[in-house]
Every structure is written in structure tokens, then in C-alpha cells.
Short mmCIF file of C-alpha atoms and ligand atoms in Angstrom, two decimals:
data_model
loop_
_atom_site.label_atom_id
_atom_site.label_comp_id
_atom_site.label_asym_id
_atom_site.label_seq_id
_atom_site.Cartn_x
_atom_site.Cartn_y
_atom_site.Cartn_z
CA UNK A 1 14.78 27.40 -21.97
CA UNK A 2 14.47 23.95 -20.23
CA UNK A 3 11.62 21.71 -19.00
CA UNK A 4 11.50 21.61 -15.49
CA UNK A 5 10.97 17.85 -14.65
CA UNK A 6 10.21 16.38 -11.12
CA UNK A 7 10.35 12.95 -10.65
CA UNK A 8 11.21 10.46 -7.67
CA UNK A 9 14.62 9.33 -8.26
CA UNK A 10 14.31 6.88 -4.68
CA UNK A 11 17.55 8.18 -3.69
CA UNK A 12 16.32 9.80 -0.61
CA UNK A 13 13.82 7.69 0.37
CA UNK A 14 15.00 7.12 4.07
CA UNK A 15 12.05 7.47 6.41
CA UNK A 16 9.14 5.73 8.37
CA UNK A 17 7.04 4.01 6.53
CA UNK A 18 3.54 1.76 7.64
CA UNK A 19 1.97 -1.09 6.13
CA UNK A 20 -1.30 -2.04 7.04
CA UNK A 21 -2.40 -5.50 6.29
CA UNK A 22 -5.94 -6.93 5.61
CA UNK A 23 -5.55 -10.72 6.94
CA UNK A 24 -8.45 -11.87 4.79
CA UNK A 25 -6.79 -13.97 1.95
CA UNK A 26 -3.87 -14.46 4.06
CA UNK A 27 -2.07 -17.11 1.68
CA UNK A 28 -1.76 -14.02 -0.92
CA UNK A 29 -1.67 -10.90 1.63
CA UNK A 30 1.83 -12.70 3.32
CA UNK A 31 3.50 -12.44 -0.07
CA UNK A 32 2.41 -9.13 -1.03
CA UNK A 33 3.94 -8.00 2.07
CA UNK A 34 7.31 -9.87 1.91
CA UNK A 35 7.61 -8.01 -1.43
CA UNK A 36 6.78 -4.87 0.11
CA UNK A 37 9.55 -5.85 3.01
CA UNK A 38 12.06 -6.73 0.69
CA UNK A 39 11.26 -3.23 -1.43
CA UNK A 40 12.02 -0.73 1.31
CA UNK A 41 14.37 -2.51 3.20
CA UNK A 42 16.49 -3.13 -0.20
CA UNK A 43 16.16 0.64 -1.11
CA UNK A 44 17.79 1.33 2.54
CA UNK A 45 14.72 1.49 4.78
CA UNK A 46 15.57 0.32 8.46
CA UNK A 47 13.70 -2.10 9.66
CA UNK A 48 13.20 -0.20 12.74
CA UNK A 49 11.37 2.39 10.62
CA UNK A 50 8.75 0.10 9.07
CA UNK A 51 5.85 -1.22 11.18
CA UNK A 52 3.32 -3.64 10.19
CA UNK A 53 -0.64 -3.14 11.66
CA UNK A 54 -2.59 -6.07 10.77
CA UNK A 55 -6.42 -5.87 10.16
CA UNK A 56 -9.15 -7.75 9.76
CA UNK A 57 -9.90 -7.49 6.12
CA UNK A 58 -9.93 -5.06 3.48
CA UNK A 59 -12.92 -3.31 4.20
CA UNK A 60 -11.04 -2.15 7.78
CA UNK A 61 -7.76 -1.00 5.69
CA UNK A 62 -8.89 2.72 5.64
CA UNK A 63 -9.61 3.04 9.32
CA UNK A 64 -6.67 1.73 10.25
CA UNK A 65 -4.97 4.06 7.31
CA UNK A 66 -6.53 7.03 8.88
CA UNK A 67 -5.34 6.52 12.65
CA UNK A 68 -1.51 6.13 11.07
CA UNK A 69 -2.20 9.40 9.26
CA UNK A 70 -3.41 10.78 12.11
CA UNK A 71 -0.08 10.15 14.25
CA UNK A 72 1.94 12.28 11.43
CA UNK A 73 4.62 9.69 12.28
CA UNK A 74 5.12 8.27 8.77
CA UNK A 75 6.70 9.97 5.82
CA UNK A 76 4.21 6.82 3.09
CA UNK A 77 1.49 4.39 4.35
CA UNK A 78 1.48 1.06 1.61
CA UNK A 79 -2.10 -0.71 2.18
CA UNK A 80 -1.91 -4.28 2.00
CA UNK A 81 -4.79 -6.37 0.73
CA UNK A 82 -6.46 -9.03 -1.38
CA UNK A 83 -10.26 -8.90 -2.61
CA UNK A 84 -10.95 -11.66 -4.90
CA UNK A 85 -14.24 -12.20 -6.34
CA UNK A 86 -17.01 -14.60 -4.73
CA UNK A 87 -20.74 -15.50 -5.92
CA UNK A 88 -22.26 -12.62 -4.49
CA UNK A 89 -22.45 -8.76 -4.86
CA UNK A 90 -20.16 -8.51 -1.42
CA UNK A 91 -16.77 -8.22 -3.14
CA UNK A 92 -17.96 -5.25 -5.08
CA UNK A 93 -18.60 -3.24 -1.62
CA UNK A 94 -15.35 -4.38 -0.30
CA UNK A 95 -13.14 -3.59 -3.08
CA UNK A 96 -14.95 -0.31 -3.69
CA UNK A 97 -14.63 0.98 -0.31
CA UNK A 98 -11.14 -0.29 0.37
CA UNK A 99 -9.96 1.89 -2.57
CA UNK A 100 -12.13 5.02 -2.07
CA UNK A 101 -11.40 4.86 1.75
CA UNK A 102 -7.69 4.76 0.92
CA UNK A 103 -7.58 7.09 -1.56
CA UNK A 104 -9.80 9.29 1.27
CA UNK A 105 -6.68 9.50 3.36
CA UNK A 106 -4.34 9.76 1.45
CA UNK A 107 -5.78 13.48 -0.04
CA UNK A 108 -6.91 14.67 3.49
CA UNK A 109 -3.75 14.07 4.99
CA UNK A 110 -1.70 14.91 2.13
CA UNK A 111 0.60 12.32 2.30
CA UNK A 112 1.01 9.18 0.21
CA UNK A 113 -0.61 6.15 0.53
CA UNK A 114 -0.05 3.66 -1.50
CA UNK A 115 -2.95 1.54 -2.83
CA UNK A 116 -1.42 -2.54 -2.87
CA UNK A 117 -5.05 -4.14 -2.34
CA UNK A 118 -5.46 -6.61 -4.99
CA UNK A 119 -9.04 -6.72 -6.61
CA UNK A 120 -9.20 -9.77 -8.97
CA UNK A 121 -11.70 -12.70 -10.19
CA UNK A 122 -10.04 -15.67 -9.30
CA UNK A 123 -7.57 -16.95 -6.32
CA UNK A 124 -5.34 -17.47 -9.77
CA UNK A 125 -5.12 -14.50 -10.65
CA UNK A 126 -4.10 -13.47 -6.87
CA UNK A 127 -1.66 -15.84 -7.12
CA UNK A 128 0.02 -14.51 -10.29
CA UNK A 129 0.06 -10.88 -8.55
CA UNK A 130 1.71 -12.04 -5.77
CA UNK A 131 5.05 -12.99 -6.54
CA UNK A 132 4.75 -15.26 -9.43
CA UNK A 133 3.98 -14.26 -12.84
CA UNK A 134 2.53 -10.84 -12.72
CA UNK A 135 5.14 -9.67 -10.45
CA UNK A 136 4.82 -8.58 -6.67
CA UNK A 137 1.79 -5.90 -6.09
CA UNK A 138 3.14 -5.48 -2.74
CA UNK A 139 6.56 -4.60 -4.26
CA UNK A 140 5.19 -2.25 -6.65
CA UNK A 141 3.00 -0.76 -3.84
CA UNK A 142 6.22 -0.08 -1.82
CA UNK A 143 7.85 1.31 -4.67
CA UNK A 144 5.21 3.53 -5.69
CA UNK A 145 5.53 4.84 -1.74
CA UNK A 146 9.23 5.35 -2.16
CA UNK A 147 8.77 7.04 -5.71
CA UNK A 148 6.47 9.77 -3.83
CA UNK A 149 7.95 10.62 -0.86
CA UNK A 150 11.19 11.07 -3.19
CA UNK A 151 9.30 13.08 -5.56
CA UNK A 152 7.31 14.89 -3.17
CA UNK A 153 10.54 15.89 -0.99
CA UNK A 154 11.83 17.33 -4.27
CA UNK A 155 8.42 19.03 -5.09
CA UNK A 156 8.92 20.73 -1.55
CA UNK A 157 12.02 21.31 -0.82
N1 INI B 201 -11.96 -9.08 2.86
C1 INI B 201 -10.86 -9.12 2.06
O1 INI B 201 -9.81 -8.53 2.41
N2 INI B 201 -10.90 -9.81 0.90
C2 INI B 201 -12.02 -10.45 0.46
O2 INI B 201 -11.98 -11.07 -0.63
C3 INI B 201 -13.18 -10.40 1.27
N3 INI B 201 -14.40 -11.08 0.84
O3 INI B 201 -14.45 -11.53 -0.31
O4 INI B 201 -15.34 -11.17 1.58
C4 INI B 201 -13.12 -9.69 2.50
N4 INI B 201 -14.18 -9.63 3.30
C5 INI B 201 -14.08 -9.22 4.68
C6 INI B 201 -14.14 -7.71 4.84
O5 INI B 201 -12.92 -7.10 4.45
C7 INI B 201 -14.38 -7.34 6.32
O6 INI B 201 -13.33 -7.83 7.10
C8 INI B 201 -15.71 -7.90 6.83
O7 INI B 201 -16.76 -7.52 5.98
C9 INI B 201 -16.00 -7.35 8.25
O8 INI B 201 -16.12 -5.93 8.23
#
């Protein structure tokens, strides 16, 4: 007897892939998406199978999530964002919905999406989460996409 274990191995990870971008926080969203560039393209993703929508804000992420979904065209969808926290109760609806609208998609279309909106208290603590010393979300967003269509292609094959 042996455990059956399936896992992504990000192997065979070659596919279309779409990253939709909030602008809002721009300074922070541009790095989180040259770390997401830099993940698929370094795990053998042509560029000419990545495309890059651009959106308002974070609060327009899952619309735009949905319409990619929609077109079946895409084997992962990475959302792109950056929420950080103001004076007032508005960053609470915005990173709420962003997440819940994402995570929406992503189980009536089964396919993956991968959340990469940041949600964080201070423009320091965006910084440190995008690229410097908390690492790349937008990397680890990408990843997380490559991990699942790996492990999902297993899981179906
Ligand atoms: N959008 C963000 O992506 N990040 C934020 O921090 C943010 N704040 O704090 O307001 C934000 N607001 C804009 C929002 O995403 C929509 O674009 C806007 O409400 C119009 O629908």
C-alpha cells in the first residue's frame, strides 16, 4: 500500500495565462507584476501567451476576472492588486470584495485564479511585499497559478 500524492511539480506548466492589474497604487502594483512576469516567463511561459488587462482599481479586478474566464482562453488568471489602508471604512469594502469577487470566479469557472491583491496597513508594508523584504506577492501569485494548473492537469489527466 502507498499514499497517493498529487502535487504541482511546475514541470508542465506551459499555457496561457492572464494578469489583470488594478492601477490604483501603481508604484507597488508595477512590481508585483514584474515579479509575476519574471515567474512565468522563467518557468518557460511565452511571452506571447501572457496578456496583461489593466483596471482601474481593485474593486474592478473581479469583473475583469470574470470576462477572461468567460473567453475559456486561459489555462490560470493571477489578479494583480494593492489595497492599503486609509482613514476611513472604504478600504475594508475594497479589499473585501476584491477577494470574495475573485475567489467568485475562480469556483464558478473552475479554473484557478490566483489571488496577488495585497491588503495591508501601511504603504510600508506594500513596499516590503513587493519585491523587497517580504518577497514578491506577485511572484508568489504566479507561482501559486503555475503550481495549480500543474497539479490540476495531474488531478485530471
Ligand atoms: N483601489 C485599490 O486598488 N487600492 C486601494 O487602496 C484603494 N483605496 O484605498 O481606495 C482603491 N480604491 C479604488 C477602487 O478600487 C475603485 O477603483 C473605485 O472605488 C471605483 O470603483
Amino acid at each position: 500500500m502507498s499514499v497517493t500524492v498529487i502535487e504541482g511539480d511546475f514541470v508542465n506548466v506551459d499555457g496561457k495565462y492572464t494578469i489583470v492589474v488594478g492601477r490604483f497604487n501603481a508604484f507597488v502594483v508595477e512590481s508585483l507584476l514584474d515579479g509575476a512576469l519574471d515567474t512565468l516567463k522563467r518557468h518557460g511561459v511565452k511571452e506571447d501567451n501572457i496578456r496583461v488587462i489593466r483596471v482601474p482599481g481593485a474593486f474592478e479586478i473581479p469583473l475583469a476576472v470574470q470576462k477572461v474566464a468567460q473567453q475559456k482562453k486561459d489555462d490560470a488568471i493571477i489578479a494583480l492588486g494593492a489595497v492599503i489602508r486609509g482613514g476611513t471604512p472604504h478600504f475594508e469594502y475594497v479589499s473585501g470584495e476584491s477577494s470574495k469577487g475573485v475567489l467568485q470566479v475562480m469556483m464558478d469557472h473552475d479554473m484557478p485564479v490566483s489571488n496577488g491583491i495585497l491588503t495591508v496597513n501601511s504603504i510600508e508594508q506594500a513596499v516590503e511585499r513587493s519585491g523587497t523584504k517580504m518577497g514578491n506577492k506577485g511572484a508568489e501569485a504566479a507561482l501559486s497559478a503555475l503550481e495549480m494548473v500543474s497539479m490540476l492537469r495531474q488531478l485530471e489527466a
